[in-house]
Short mmCIF file of C-alpha atoms and ligand atoms in Angstrom, two decimals:
data_model
loop_
_atom_site.label_atom_id
_atom_site.label_comp_id
_atom_site.label_asym_id
_atom_site.label_seq_id
_atom_site.Cartn_x
_atom_site.Cartn_y
_atom_site.Cartn_z
CA UNK A 1 127.38 79.09 164.72
CA UNK A 2 128.39 81.57 167.37
CA UNK A 3 126.63 83.30 170.24
CA UNK A 4 129.41 85.80 170.82
CA UNK A 5 129.20 87.88 167.69
CA UNK A 6 130.89 91.21 168.29
CA UNK A 7 129.01 94.26 167.07
CA UNK A 8 131.92 95.06 164.76
CA UNK A 9 134.56 92.91 163.03
CA UNK A 10 137.75 92.64 165.05
CA UNK A 11 140.29 92.73 162.22
CA UNK A 12 141.57 96.22 161.35
CA UNK A 13 140.06 97.56 158.14
CA UNK A 14 141.93 100.89 158.34
CA UNK A 15 138.86 103.05 158.09
CA UNK A 16 138.80 106.66 159.17
CA UNK A 17 135.34 106.01 160.70
CA UNK A 18 135.43 102.43 162.04
CA UNK A 19 131.79 102.75 163.23
CA UNK A 20 130.74 102.17 159.62
CA UNK A 21 131.62 98.52 160.05
CA UNK A 22 128.71 96.57 161.49
CA UNK A 23 128.27 92.85 162.09
CA UNK A 24 124.68 93.09 163.28
CA UNK A 25 121.57 93.53 161.16
CA UNK A 26 119.62 96.79 161.40
CA UNK A 27 115.97 96.30 162.37
CA UNK A 28 113.53 98.84 163.80
CA UNK A 29 116.27 101.38 164.44
CA UNK A 30 118.41 98.90 166.40
CA UNK A 31 121.46 96.80 165.64
CA UNK A 32 120.64 93.17 166.30
CA UNK A 33 122.48 89.85 166.34
CA UNK A 34 119.15 88.11 165.72
CA UNK A 35 117.41 85.55 167.89
CA UNK A 36 119.10 82.39 166.61
CA UNK A 37 122.71 83.24 167.48
CA UNK A 38 123.89 82.18 164.02
CA UNK A 39 126.49 83.96 161.95
CA UNK A 40 128.07 83.68 158.53
CA UNK A 41 131.62 84.48 157.49
CA UNK A 42 132.70 87.06 154.93
CA UNK A 43 136.05 86.66 153.18
CA UNK A 44 138.28 88.79 151.00
CA UNK A 45 138.17 87.35 147.45
CA UNK A 46 141.82 88.34 146.92
CA UNK A 47 143.23 85.80 149.34
CA UNK A 48 140.33 84.19 151.16
CA UNK A 49 141.25 85.98 154.39
CA UNK A 50 138.40 86.06 156.87
CA UNK A 51 137.14 89.64 157.15
CA UNK A 52 134.49 89.13 159.79
CA UNK A 53 131.27 87.40 160.77
CA UNK A 54 127.79 88.79 160.27
CA UNK A 55 124.51 88.02 162.01
CA UNK A 56 122.40 85.40 160.26
CA UNK A 57 118.82 86.24 161.18
CA UNK A 58 115.96 83.80 161.56
CA UNK A 59 112.65 83.78 159.71
CA UNK A 60 111.01 85.18 162.86
CA UNK A 61 113.53 88.06 162.96
CA UNK A 62 112.73 88.73 159.33
CA UNK A 63 109.00 88.94 160.11
CA UNK A 64 109.87 91.37 162.93
CA UNK A 65 111.51 93.60 160.35
CA UNK A 66 108.26 93.67 158.35
CA UNK A 67 106.34 94.42 161.58
CA UNK A 68 108.65 97.38 162.16
CA UNK A 69 108.37 98.62 158.57
CA UNK A 70 104.58 98.23 158.65
CA UNK A 71 104.35 100.08 161.96
CA UNK A 72 106.47 102.94 160.63
CA UNK A 73 104.61 103.21 157.32
CA UNK A 74 101.80 105.51 158.52
CA UNK A 75 104.32 107.89 160.06
CA UNK A 76 106.79 107.89 157.20
CA UNK A 77 104.22 108.20 154.43
CA UNK A 78 102.43 111.07 156.14
CA UNK A 79 105.52 113.22 156.59
CA UNK A 80 105.57 116.28 154.40
CA UNK A 81 107.38 115.57 151.13
CA UNK A 82 110.01 118.15 152.04
CA UNK A 83 110.68 116.35 155.34
CA UNK A 84 111.30 113.04 153.52
CA UNK A 85 113.38 114.92 151.00
CA UNK A 86 115.53 116.54 153.70
CA UNK A 87 116.30 113.17 155.28
CA UNK A 88 117.26 111.66 151.93
CA UNK A 89 119.44 114.70 151.25
CA UNK A 90 121.20 114.26 154.60
CA UNK A 91 121.76 110.57 153.76
CA UNK A 92 123.24 111.57 150.41
CA UNK A 93 125.65 114.01 152.08
CA UNK A 94 126.75 111.42 154.63
CA UNK A 95 127.39 108.85 151.90
CA UNK A 96 129.46 111.38 149.98
CA UNK A 97 131.43 112.32 153.10
CA UNK A 98 132.17 108.64 153.79
CA UNK A 99 133.14 107.84 150.22
CA UNK A 100 136.69 106.67 150.92
CA UNK A 101 135.67 104.36 153.76
CA UNK A 102 132.69 102.95 151.86
CA UNK A 103 134.87 102.30 148.82
CA UNK A 104 137.46 100.54 150.97
CA UNK A 105 134.84 98.31 152.59
CA UNK A 106 133.51 97.41 149.15
CA UNK A 107 136.91 96.59 147.70
CA UNK A 108 137.82 94.44 150.66
CA UNK A 109 134.69 92.30 150.55
CA UNK A 110 133.87 92.44 146.82
CA UNK A 111 137.31 92.69 145.27
CA UNK A 112 136.69 95.43 142.70
CA UNK A 113 139.49 97.94 141.97
CA UNK A 114 139.33 100.81 144.45
CA UNK A 115 138.73 103.49 141.81
CA UNK A 116 135.73 101.50 140.54
CA UNK A 117 134.50 101.21 144.13
CA UNK A 118 134.76 105.00 144.51
CA UNK A 119 132.83 105.35 141.26
CA UNK A 120 130.12 103.05 142.59
CA UNK A 121 129.75 105.13 145.77
CA UNK A 122 129.28 108.27 143.65
CA UNK A 123 126.84 106.44 141.38
CA UNK A 124 124.87 105.05 144.33
CA UNK A 125 124.80 108.42 146.08
CA UNK A 126 123.48 110.09 142.92
CA UNK A 127 120.24 108.10 143.26
CA UNK A 128 119.77 109.31 146.81
CA UNK A 129 120.27 112.89 145.66
CA UNK A 130 117.99 112.43 142.65
CA UNK A 131 115.15 110.88 144.66
CA UNK A 132 115.55 113.47 147.42
CA UNK A 133 114.54 115.95 144.73
CA UNK A 134 111.83 113.73 143.23
CA UNK A 135 110.29 113.33 146.70
CA UNK A 136 109.22 116.96 146.53
CA UNK A 137 107.50 116.81 143.14
CA UNK A 138 103.71 116.87 143.03
CA UNK A 139 102.09 113.45 143.02
CA UNK A 140 98.65 114.60 141.98
CA UNK A 141 97.50 114.92 138.40
CA UNK A 142 94.32 116.65 137.28
CA UNK A 143 92.60 115.04 134.34
CA UNK A 144 90.03 116.66 132.07
CA UNK A 145 86.74 115.27 133.31
CA UNK A 146 84.79 112.94 131.05
CA UNK A 147 81.67 113.37 133.23
CA UNK A 148 79.44 116.42 133.57
CA UNK A 149 79.58 118.19 136.92
CA UNK A 150 82.52 116.17 138.19
CA UNK A 151 86.19 116.75 138.70
CA UNK A 152 88.77 114.05 138.31
CA UNK A 153 92.14 113.61 140.02
CA UNK A 154 94.81 110.93 140.01
CA UNK A 155 96.80 110.49 143.22
CA UNK A 156 99.97 108.51 143.50
CA UNK A 157 100.13 106.79 146.87
CA UNK A 158 102.94 104.70 148.37
CA UNK A 159 102.16 100.97 148.24
CA UNK A 160 103.37 100.15 151.77
CA UNK A 161 106.32 97.98 152.78
CA UNK A 162 108.83 97.36 149.98
CA UNK A 163 111.28 94.43 150.07
CA UNK A 164 114.60 95.01 148.32
CA UNK A 165 116.97 92.16 147.42
CA UNK A 166 120.41 93.05 146.12
CA UNK A 167 123.41 91.27 144.53
CA UNK A 168 127.13 91.28 145.30
CA UNK A 169 128.49 92.89 142.15
CA UNK A 170 127.20 96.40 143.04
CA UNK A 171 126.66 95.94 146.77
CA UNK A 172 126.14 99.61 147.54
CA UNK A 173 124.57 101.23 144.47
CA UNK A 174 121.91 98.56 143.94
CA UNK A 175 120.71 99.17 147.50
CA UNK A 176 120.63 102.97 147.27
CA UNK A 177 119.06 102.89 143.78
CA UNK A 178 116.12 100.92 145.16
CA UNK A 179 115.88 102.31 148.69
CA UNK A 180 116.03 105.99 147.73
CA UNK A 181 113.14 105.54 145.27
CA UNK A 182 111.04 103.52 147.74
CA UNK A 183 111.61 105.96 150.62
CA UNK A 184 110.99 109.00 148.40
CA UNK A 185 107.67 107.46 147.32
CA UNK A 186 106.70 107.12 151.00
CA UNK A 187 107.27 103.37 151.35
CA UNK A 188 109.18 101.77 154.19
CA UNK A 189 111.87 99.23 153.40
CA UNK A 190 113.14 95.80 154.37
CA UNK A 191 116.33 94.94 152.48
CA UNK A 192 118.38 91.79 152.05
CA UNK A 193 121.97 92.25 150.83
CA UNK A 194 123.96 89.46 149.21
CA UNK A 195 125.64 87.27 151.82
CA UNK A 196 128.94 87.67 149.91
CA UNK A 197 128.99 91.44 150.53
CA UNK A 198 126.86 92.44 153.55
CA UNK A 199 129.27 94.99 155.05
CA UNK A 200 128.66 97.55 152.29
CA UNK A 201 124.91 97.46 152.92
CA UNK A 202 125.33 97.64 156.70
CA UNK A 203 127.57 100.69 156.32
CA UNK A 204 124.83 102.33 154.21
CA UNK A 205 122.38 101.47 157.03
CA UNK A 206 124.69 103.09 159.59
CA UNK A 207 124.56 106.29 157.55
CA UNK A 208 120.76 106.03 157.26
CA UNK A 209 120.60 105.84 161.04
CA UNK A 210 122.75 108.96 161.30
CA UNK A 211 120.61 110.71 158.70
CA UNK A 212 117.70 110.37 161.13
CA UNK A 213 115.23 108.06 159.40
CA UNK A 214 112.60 106.99 161.95
CA UNK A 215 112.93 103.48 163.42
CA UNK A 216 111.47 100.93 161.03
CA UNK A 217 111.66 103.08 157.88
CA UNK A 218 114.80 101.31 156.62
CA UNK A 219 115.77 97.82 157.78
CA UNK A 220 118.64 95.63 156.61
CA UNK A 221 118.18 91.91 157.29
CA UNK A 222 121.26 89.74 156.85
CA UNK A 223 121.43 85.97 156.61
CA UNK A 224 120.41 83.10 154.39
CA UNK A 225 118.15 84.44 151.63
CA UNK A 226 115.97 81.36 151.51
CA UNK A 227 115.27 81.80 155.22
CA UNK A 228 114.81 85.57 155.53
CA UNK A 229 113.38 86.49 152.11
CA UNK A 230 110.84 83.67 151.95
CA UNK A 231 108.59 85.12 154.72
CA UNK A 232 108.50 88.44 152.84
CA UNK A 233 107.28 86.72 149.69
CA UNK A 234 104.25 85.20 151.41
CA UNK A 235 103.49 88.23 153.63
CA UNK A 236 100.56 90.24 152.26
CA UNK A 237 101.88 93.36 154.03
CA UNK A 238 104.90 93.42 151.70
CA UNK A 239 103.42 95.19 148.69
CA UNK A 240 106.45 95.55 146.41
CA UNK A 241 109.53 93.49 145.63
CA UNK A 242 112.53 94.99 143.93
CA UNK A 243 115.17 92.40 143.06
CA UNK A 244 118.50 92.64 141.28
CA UNK A 245 120.27 89.39 140.64
CA UNK A 246 120.27 86.29 138.51
CA UNK A 247 117.44 85.45 136.13
CA UNK A 248 116.89 82.09 137.85
CA UNK A 249 116.22 83.60 141.28
CA UNK A 250 114.22 86.41 139.65
CA UNK A 251 111.85 83.86 138.10
CA UNK A 252 111.43 82.14 141.46
CA UNK A 253 110.51 85.44 143.13
CA UNK A 254 108.16 86.33 140.25
CA UNK A 255 106.22 83.12 140.90
CA UNK A 256 106.23 83.61 144.67
CA UNK A 257 105.07 87.23 144.36
CA UNK A 258 101.98 86.08 142.46
CA UNK A 259 100.47 84.62 145.66
CA UNK A 260 99.92 88.08 147.13
CA UNK A 261 100.02 90.05 143.84
CA UNK A 262 102.98 92.21 144.76
CA UNK A 263 104.38 95.01 142.63
CA UNK A 264 107.60 93.84 141.02
CA UNK A 265 110.84 95.25 139.73
CA UNK A 266 113.22 92.62 138.40
CA UNK A 267 116.70 93.62 137.24
CA UNK A 268 118.13 90.35 135.99
CA UNK A 269 120.91 89.01 133.84
CA UNK A 270 122.18 90.32 130.54
CA UNK A 271 124.00 89.08 127.44
CA UNK A 272 124.94 92.32 125.75
CA UNK A 273 125.87 92.38 122.07
CA UNK A 274 128.61 94.84 121.05
CA UNK A 275 128.26 95.55 117.32
CA UNK A 276 130.99 97.24 115.28
CA UNK A 277 130.24 98.26 111.70
CA UNK A 278 133.10 98.91 109.31
CA UNK A 279 132.33 102.67 109.17
CA UNK A 280 132.90 103.00 112.94
CA UNK A 281 135.75 104.97 114.47
CA UNK A 282 137.75 101.81 115.17
CA UNK A 283 140.11 103.17 117.84
CA UNK A 284 137.17 104.53 119.74
CA UNK A 285 135.24 101.29 119.34
CA UNK A 286 138.21 99.37 120.78
CA UNK A 287 138.49 101.78 123.74
CA UNK A 288 134.80 101.42 124.44
CA UNK A 289 134.95 97.64 123.99
CA UNK A 290 137.61 97.40 126.72
CA UNK A 291 135.36 99.36 129.08
CA UNK A 292 132.23 97.41 128.11
CA UNK A 293 133.94 94.08 128.75
CA UNK A 294 136.33 94.56 131.63
CA UNK A 295 134.65 97.02 134.03
CA UNK A 296 133.96 95.33 137.38
CA UNK A 297 136.35 92.60 136.17
CA UNK A 298 133.60 91.53 133.76
CA UNK A 299 131.14 90.90 136.61
CA UNK A 300 128.62 93.40 135.37
CA UNK A 301 125.09 92.81 134.09
CA UNK A 302 125.89 95.46 131.46
CA UNK A 303 129.10 93.67 130.46
CA UNK A 304 129.46 93.06 126.71
CA UNK A 305 129.35 89.32 126.11
CA UNK A 306 129.15 88.90 122.33
CA UNK A 307 131.25 91.08 120.02
CA UNK A 308 130.04 91.15 116.41
CA UNK A 309 132.44 92.90 114.03
CA UNK A 310 131.83 93.55 110.33
CA UNK A 311 134.18 91.47 108.20
CA UNK A 312 136.22 94.25 106.51
CA UNK A 313 137.47 95.49 109.93
CA UNK A 314 137.25 92.17 111.78
CA UNK A 315 140.94 91.20 111.90
CA UNK A 316 142.05 94.73 112.71
CA UNK A 317 139.52 95.05 115.54
CA UNK A 318 140.55 91.66 116.96
CA UNK A 319 144.24 92.58 116.90
CA UNK A 320 143.74 96.02 118.49
CA UNK A 321 141.35 94.69 121.13
CA UNK A 322 143.71 91.84 122.06
CA UNK A 323 146.65 94.25 122.24
CA UNK A 324 144.76 96.65 124.52
CA UNK A 325 143.62 93.73 126.67
CA UNK A 326 147.20 92.45 127.09
CA UNK A 327 148.10 95.72 128.78
CA UNK A 328 145.42 95.46 131.46
CA UNK A 329 146.81 95.01 134.94
CA UNK A 330 145.57 92.32 137.34
CA UNK A 331 145.81 92.37 141.12
CA UNK A 332 144.20 93.06 144.50
CA UNK A 333 141.58 95.81 144.30
CA UNK A 334 143.38 98.04 146.81
CA UNK A 335 146.34 98.28 144.38
CA UNK A 336 143.86 99.72 141.86
CA UNK A 337 144.54 97.40 138.94
CA UNK A 338 142.29 97.16 135.88
CA UNK A 339 141.10 93.68 136.84
CA UNK A 340 140.50 92.37 140.36
CA UNK A 341 139.61 88.88 141.57
CA UNK A 342 136.34 87.15 140.72
CA UNK A 343 133.79 86.82 143.50
CA UNK A 344 134.04 83.09 144.12
CA UNK A 345 135.22 79.72 142.85
CA UNK A 346 132.00 79.16 140.92
CA UNK A 347 132.61 82.30 138.87
CA UNK A 348 136.18 81.22 138.14
CA UNK A 349 135.08 77.75 137.06
CA UNK A 350 132.49 79.30 134.70
CA UNK A 351 135.24 81.23 132.84
CA UNK A 352 137.28 78.07 132.42
CA UNK A 353 134.29 76.10 131.20
CA UNK A 354 133.16 78.72 128.69
CA UNK A 355 136.67 79.23 127.31
CA UNK A 356 137.26 75.45 127.07
CA UNK A 357 133.94 74.95 125.30
CA UNK A 358 134.57 77.78 122.79
CA UNK A 359 138.08 76.52 121.99
CA UNK A 360 136.79 72.99 121.52
CA UNK A 361 134.33 74.37 118.97
CA UNK A 362 137.04 76.19 117.01
CA UNK A 363 137.56 79.58 118.70
CA UNK A 364 141.07 81.12 118.74
CA UNK A 365 142.53 82.46 122.00
CA UNK A 366 144.10 85.85 121.13
CA UNK A 367 145.15 86.63 124.68
CA UNK A 368 144.59 85.25 128.18
CA UNK A 369 142.63 82.02 128.34
CA UNK A 370 143.17 80.82 131.89
CA UNK A 371 143.74 81.59 135.55
CA UNK A 372 146.21 84.23 136.63
CA UNK A 373 148.55 82.92 139.31
CA UNK A 374 148.54 79.55 141.00
CA UNK A 375 145.91 80.30 143.57
CA UNK A 376 143.30 82.94 144.24
CA UNK A 377 140.32 83.95 142.15
CA UNK A 378 142.06 85.80 139.32
CA UNK A 379 141.29 85.09 135.67
CA UNK A 380 143.34 86.61 132.87
CA UNK A 381 141.46 89.09 130.70
CA UNK A 382 140.76 86.96 127.66
CA UNK A 383 139.88 87.61 124.03
CA UNK A 384 138.50 84.80 121.88
CA UNK A 385 138.08 85.23 118.11
CA UNK A 386 136.00 83.22 115.59
CA UNK A 387 133.63 82.07 118.30
CA UNK A 388 130.88 79.96 116.73
CA UNK A 389 127.21 80.66 117.42
CA UNK A 390 126.71 77.35 119.20
CA UNK A 391 129.44 78.03 121.79
CA UNK A 392 128.10 78.33 125.34
CA UNK A 393 129.57 81.81 125.71
CA UNK A 394 127.36 83.01 122.84
CA UNK A 395 124.23 81.96 124.77
CA UNK A 396 125.06 82.16 128.50
CA UNK A 397 125.97 85.16 130.62
CA UNK A 398 129.74 84.98 131.28
CA UNK A 399 130.04 87.38 134.21
CA UNK A 400 133.81 87.48 133.95
CA UNK A 401 136.67 88.92 131.89
CA UNK A 402 136.24 86.86 128.72
CA UNK A 403 135.33 88.49 125.39
CA UNK A 404 133.92 86.41 122.52
CA UNK A 405 134.22 87.88 118.99
CA UNK A 406 132.62 86.74 115.75
CA UNK A 407 132.47 88.34 112.27
CA UNK A 408 129.29 89.38 110.44
CA UNK A 409 128.49 90.33 106.84
CA UNK A 410 125.42 92.55 106.85
CA UNK A 411 123.11 94.63 109.00
CA UNK A 412 120.04 92.40 108.95
CA UNK A 413 122.11 89.37 109.88
CA UNK A 414 123.86 91.02 112.83
CA UNK A 415 120.69 92.52 114.28
CA UNK A 416 118.98 89.15 114.05
CA UNK A 417 121.95 87.50 115.81
CA UNK A 418 122.08 90.23 118.46
CA UNK A 419 118.38 89.70 119.24
CA UNK A 420 118.70 85.93 119.28
CA UNK A 421 118.87 85.69 123.08
CA UNK A 422 116.42 85.43 125.93
CA UNK A 423 118.09 88.50 127.47
CA UNK A 424 117.46 92.15 126.59
CA UNK A 425 119.28 94.48 128.97
CA UNK A 426 121.74 96.56 126.93
CA UNK A 427 123.16 96.60 123.40
CA UNK A 428 126.24 98.52 122.22
CA UNK A 429 126.43 99.85 118.68
CA UNK A 430 129.37 101.43 116.83
CA UNK A 431 128.73 103.10 113.47
CA UNK A 432 128.80 106.61 112.08
CA UNK A 433 125.78 106.25 109.80
CA UNK A 434 122.82 108.12 111.37
CA UNK A 435 120.22 106.17 109.41
CA UNK A 436 121.73 102.88 110.52
CA UNK A 437 121.83 104.14 114.09
CA UNK A 438 118.11 104.83 113.87
CA UNK A 439 117.25 101.51 112.19
CA UNK A 440 119.38 99.45 114.56
CA UNK A 441 118.20 101.27 117.70
CA UNK A 442 114.61 100.55 116.66
CA UNK A 443 115.29 96.88 115.88
CA UNK A 444 117.42 95.93 118.88
CA UNK A 445 115.25 94.28 121.56
CA UNK A 446 117.09 95.73 124.53
CA UNK A 447 115.99 98.11 127.29
CA UNK A 448 119.06 100.30 126.71
CA UNK A 449 120.93 101.00 123.47
CA UNK A 450 124.36 102.66 123.79
CA UNK A 451 125.58 104.23 120.55
CA UNK A 452 129.31 104.96 120.11
CA UNK A 453 129.87 104.91 123.86
CA UNK A 454 129.73 102.52 126.79
CA UNK A 455 128.79 104.44 129.89
CA UNK A 456 125.16 105.46 129.54
CA UNK A 457 123.70 104.93 133.01
CA UNK A 458 122.91 107.55 135.65
CA UNK A 459 120.18 108.54 138.08
CA UNK A 460 117.97 110.44 135.59
CA UNK A 461 117.64 107.59 133.07
CA UNK A 462 115.38 104.53 133.30
CA UNK A 463 117.58 101.48 133.87
CA UNK A 464 116.10 98.11 132.99
CA UNK A 465 115.72 95.31 130.52
CA UNK A 466 113.35 93.68 128.07
CA UNK A 467 112.50 89.99 127.74
CA UNK A 468 114.04 87.84 130.50
CA UNK A 469 116.36 90.63 131.65
CA UNK A 470 113.56 91.92 133.80
CA UNK A 471 110.52 94.01 134.53
CA UNK A 472 110.13 97.67 135.43
CA UNK A 473 112.71 100.40 135.55
CA UNK A 474 115.00 101.90 138.19
CA UNK A 475 116.26 105.46 138.31
CA UNK A 476 114.42 108.36 136.65
CA UNK A 477 110.86 109.22 137.59
CA UNK A 478 109.85 105.78 136.34
CA UNK A 479 111.84 104.37 139.27
CA UNK A 480 109.01 105.47 141.58
CA UNK A 481 106.32 103.52 139.75
CA UNK A 482 106.64 100.15 141.43
CA UNK A 483 106.45 101.84 144.81
CA UNK A 484 103.22 103.73 144.15
CA UNK A 485 99.61 102.93 143.35
CA UNK A 486 97.42 105.22 141.29
CA UNK A 487 94.19 106.20 142.98
CA UNK A 488 91.48 107.78 140.86
CA UNK A 489 89.13 110.15 142.68
CA UNK A 490 86.01 111.52 141.02
CA UNK A 491 84.17 114.31 142.89
CA UNK A 492 80.67 115.31 141.94
CA UNK A 493 79.98 118.98 142.53
CA UNK A 494 76.47 119.28 141.11
P1 LIG B 501 121.77 85.97 142.88
O1 LIG B 501 122.47 84.73 143.24
O2 LIG B 501 120.49 85.87 142.14
O3 LIG B 501 121.56 86.76 144.27
C1 LIG B 501 120.96 88.04 144.32
C2 LIG B 501 120.26 88.21 145.65
O4 LIG B 501 119.22 87.24 145.78
C3 LIG B 501 121.17 88.03 146.86
O5 LIG B 501 120.76 88.93 147.87
C4 LIG B 501 120.88 86.60 147.26
O6 LIG B 501 121.15 86.37 148.62
C5 LIG B 501 119.39 86.54 147.00
N1 LIG B 501 118.86 85.18 146.86
C6 LIG B 501 119.53 84.04 146.55
N2 LIG B 501 118.69 83.00 146.56
C7 LIG B 501 117.47 83.47 146.89
C8 LIG B 501 116.19 82.87 147.09
N3 LIG B 501 116.00 81.55 146.92
N4 LIG B 501 115.15 83.66 147.43
C9 LIG B 501 115.33 84.97 147.61
N5 LIG B 501 116.51 85.61 147.44
C10 LIG B 501 117.57 84.87 147.07
O7 LIG B 501 122.66 86.96 142.01
P2 LIG B 501 124.16 87.40 142.27
O8 LIG B 501 125.03 86.23 141.93
O9 LIG B 501 124.31 88.04 143.61
O10 LIG B 501 124.34 88.55 141.17
C11 LIG B 501 124.72 88.31 139.87
C12 LIG B 501 123.52 88.40 138.94
O11 LIG B 501 122.88 89.65 139.10
C13 LIG B 501 123.91 88.34 137.48
O12 LIG B 501 123.04 87.49 136.78
C14 LIG B 501 123.74 89.77 136.99
O13 LIG B 501 123.50 89.89 135.63
C15 LIG B 501 122.60 90.23 137.84
N6 LIG B 501 122.62 91.69 137.95
C16 LIG B 501 121.66 92.40 137.28
C17 LIG B 501 121.65 93.78 137.35
C18 LIG B 501 120.58 94.57 136.65
O14 LIG B 501 120.37 95.71 137.03
N7 LIG B 501 119.89 94.01 135.65
C19 LIG B 501 122.62 94.46 138.10
C20 LIG B 501 123.58 93.71 138.78
C21 LIG B 501 123.56 92.31 138.70
P3 LIG B 501 122.39 85.45 149.10
O15 LIG B 501 123.63 86.13 148.67
O16 LIG B 501 122.24 85.41 150.56
O17 LIG B 501 122.23 84.11 148.41
#
């Protein structure tokens, strides 16, 4: 609790534009400490050093943000599409110009290696650029009339205020991926960033302010999620919710959204299978496996969790993968290692528990297996072989740098095992047989299937999952759907 929150953190962050650092929330075009005088602390996961305090807003402040977004909606949605597009374009350029500073802020509060942070800024900016272009596209469709003497049109109209709730693992790109689509559609936005990583979102808000969005179009509300998000869920003026985070919280929001029948996008957890058939290019499969497992230090919803390798190449794959993993470097994100710290103690404990459980059930540790160093939040990149199906790691999201490998004997068996999960975000497949690629891609119950490569995401493709990995899609033209309603107009001209 503090009533003397400074508008910016006092510790030096060595930014070329220190004004990007904000401790206040951004509501109705103003930076605010909120009405309750409360704050929360943000620490560096490398060493627990206090980075700064951030305003913790009250429920009443959060309602004020919806008031501002609602008041701005008529103005924002009635701008010419090219005017909305120009503002998004300006925002994109400012994000690109501030890339180094934004990446540094992210690495300091989130821990990810600095080159991955730079990559996330580019990735996040690409959605702003993409939706700046989509904002200009026609949103009217003519339909062949089914009635005599009548003409039929479909209009896509913005739903109103959209609430965006984002996680800590991609603290910048998850915000821009949602906000750019909502703003392009003509919606206004209230956003809640993860309390672990609010500075990245506030820096993006600073750039939105400089881009010239009208007051109330884009608001960032910091503080306890249960306090500031809850009023949005019951507020009938909030017409869409876009959430990225854990499946548990996603289910809670799904139920809460039912009360006012909000549009929903849920980007939830994953449990990606990584399947290697014996006809695969093994060196390439190993390279891709390292990327699929260890990017973002394993804290990635797209992270491969379960590696299934066909028996004839099983031992070779395990040996090569373990060898490549042993060479990964670990350290503070600013040193640009391969693996940075985990986000918090809970994440670290989960790695230990899942490894302990797998070993108890007969898994072999090929490399890693425990913490790195005596203190801090580092976990050694770990490869487990012969992991049985009943091990926790084969059922639960790991969200850390632990790979679990098991052998398989035939195609039907492995596809059945890959699908045997409540999740359905992404599946990775390595084989050179085109017919098998087709069969497997059809059978896998995942929103995204990556064949012979790992990186498949980008602004033009629809990102999203099946089953309990979520609802709706982000990116691509489909990313606009949750933020628009279809209105059907039938005009009689007889
Ligand atoms: P999380 O705990 O679910 O938090 C996500 C967001 O929800 C944060 O802003 C959090 O705010 C907020 N929140 C927490 N409790 C809430 C409540 N009761 N009501 C409303 N909002 C609430 O998830 P996380 O740990 O940050 O992120 C990791 C998870 O995200 C993983 O499961 C991962 O798979 C998933 N993820 C999915 C995707 C995808 O696109 N499918 C992408 C990235 C991550 P506070 O921080 O203030 O609690």
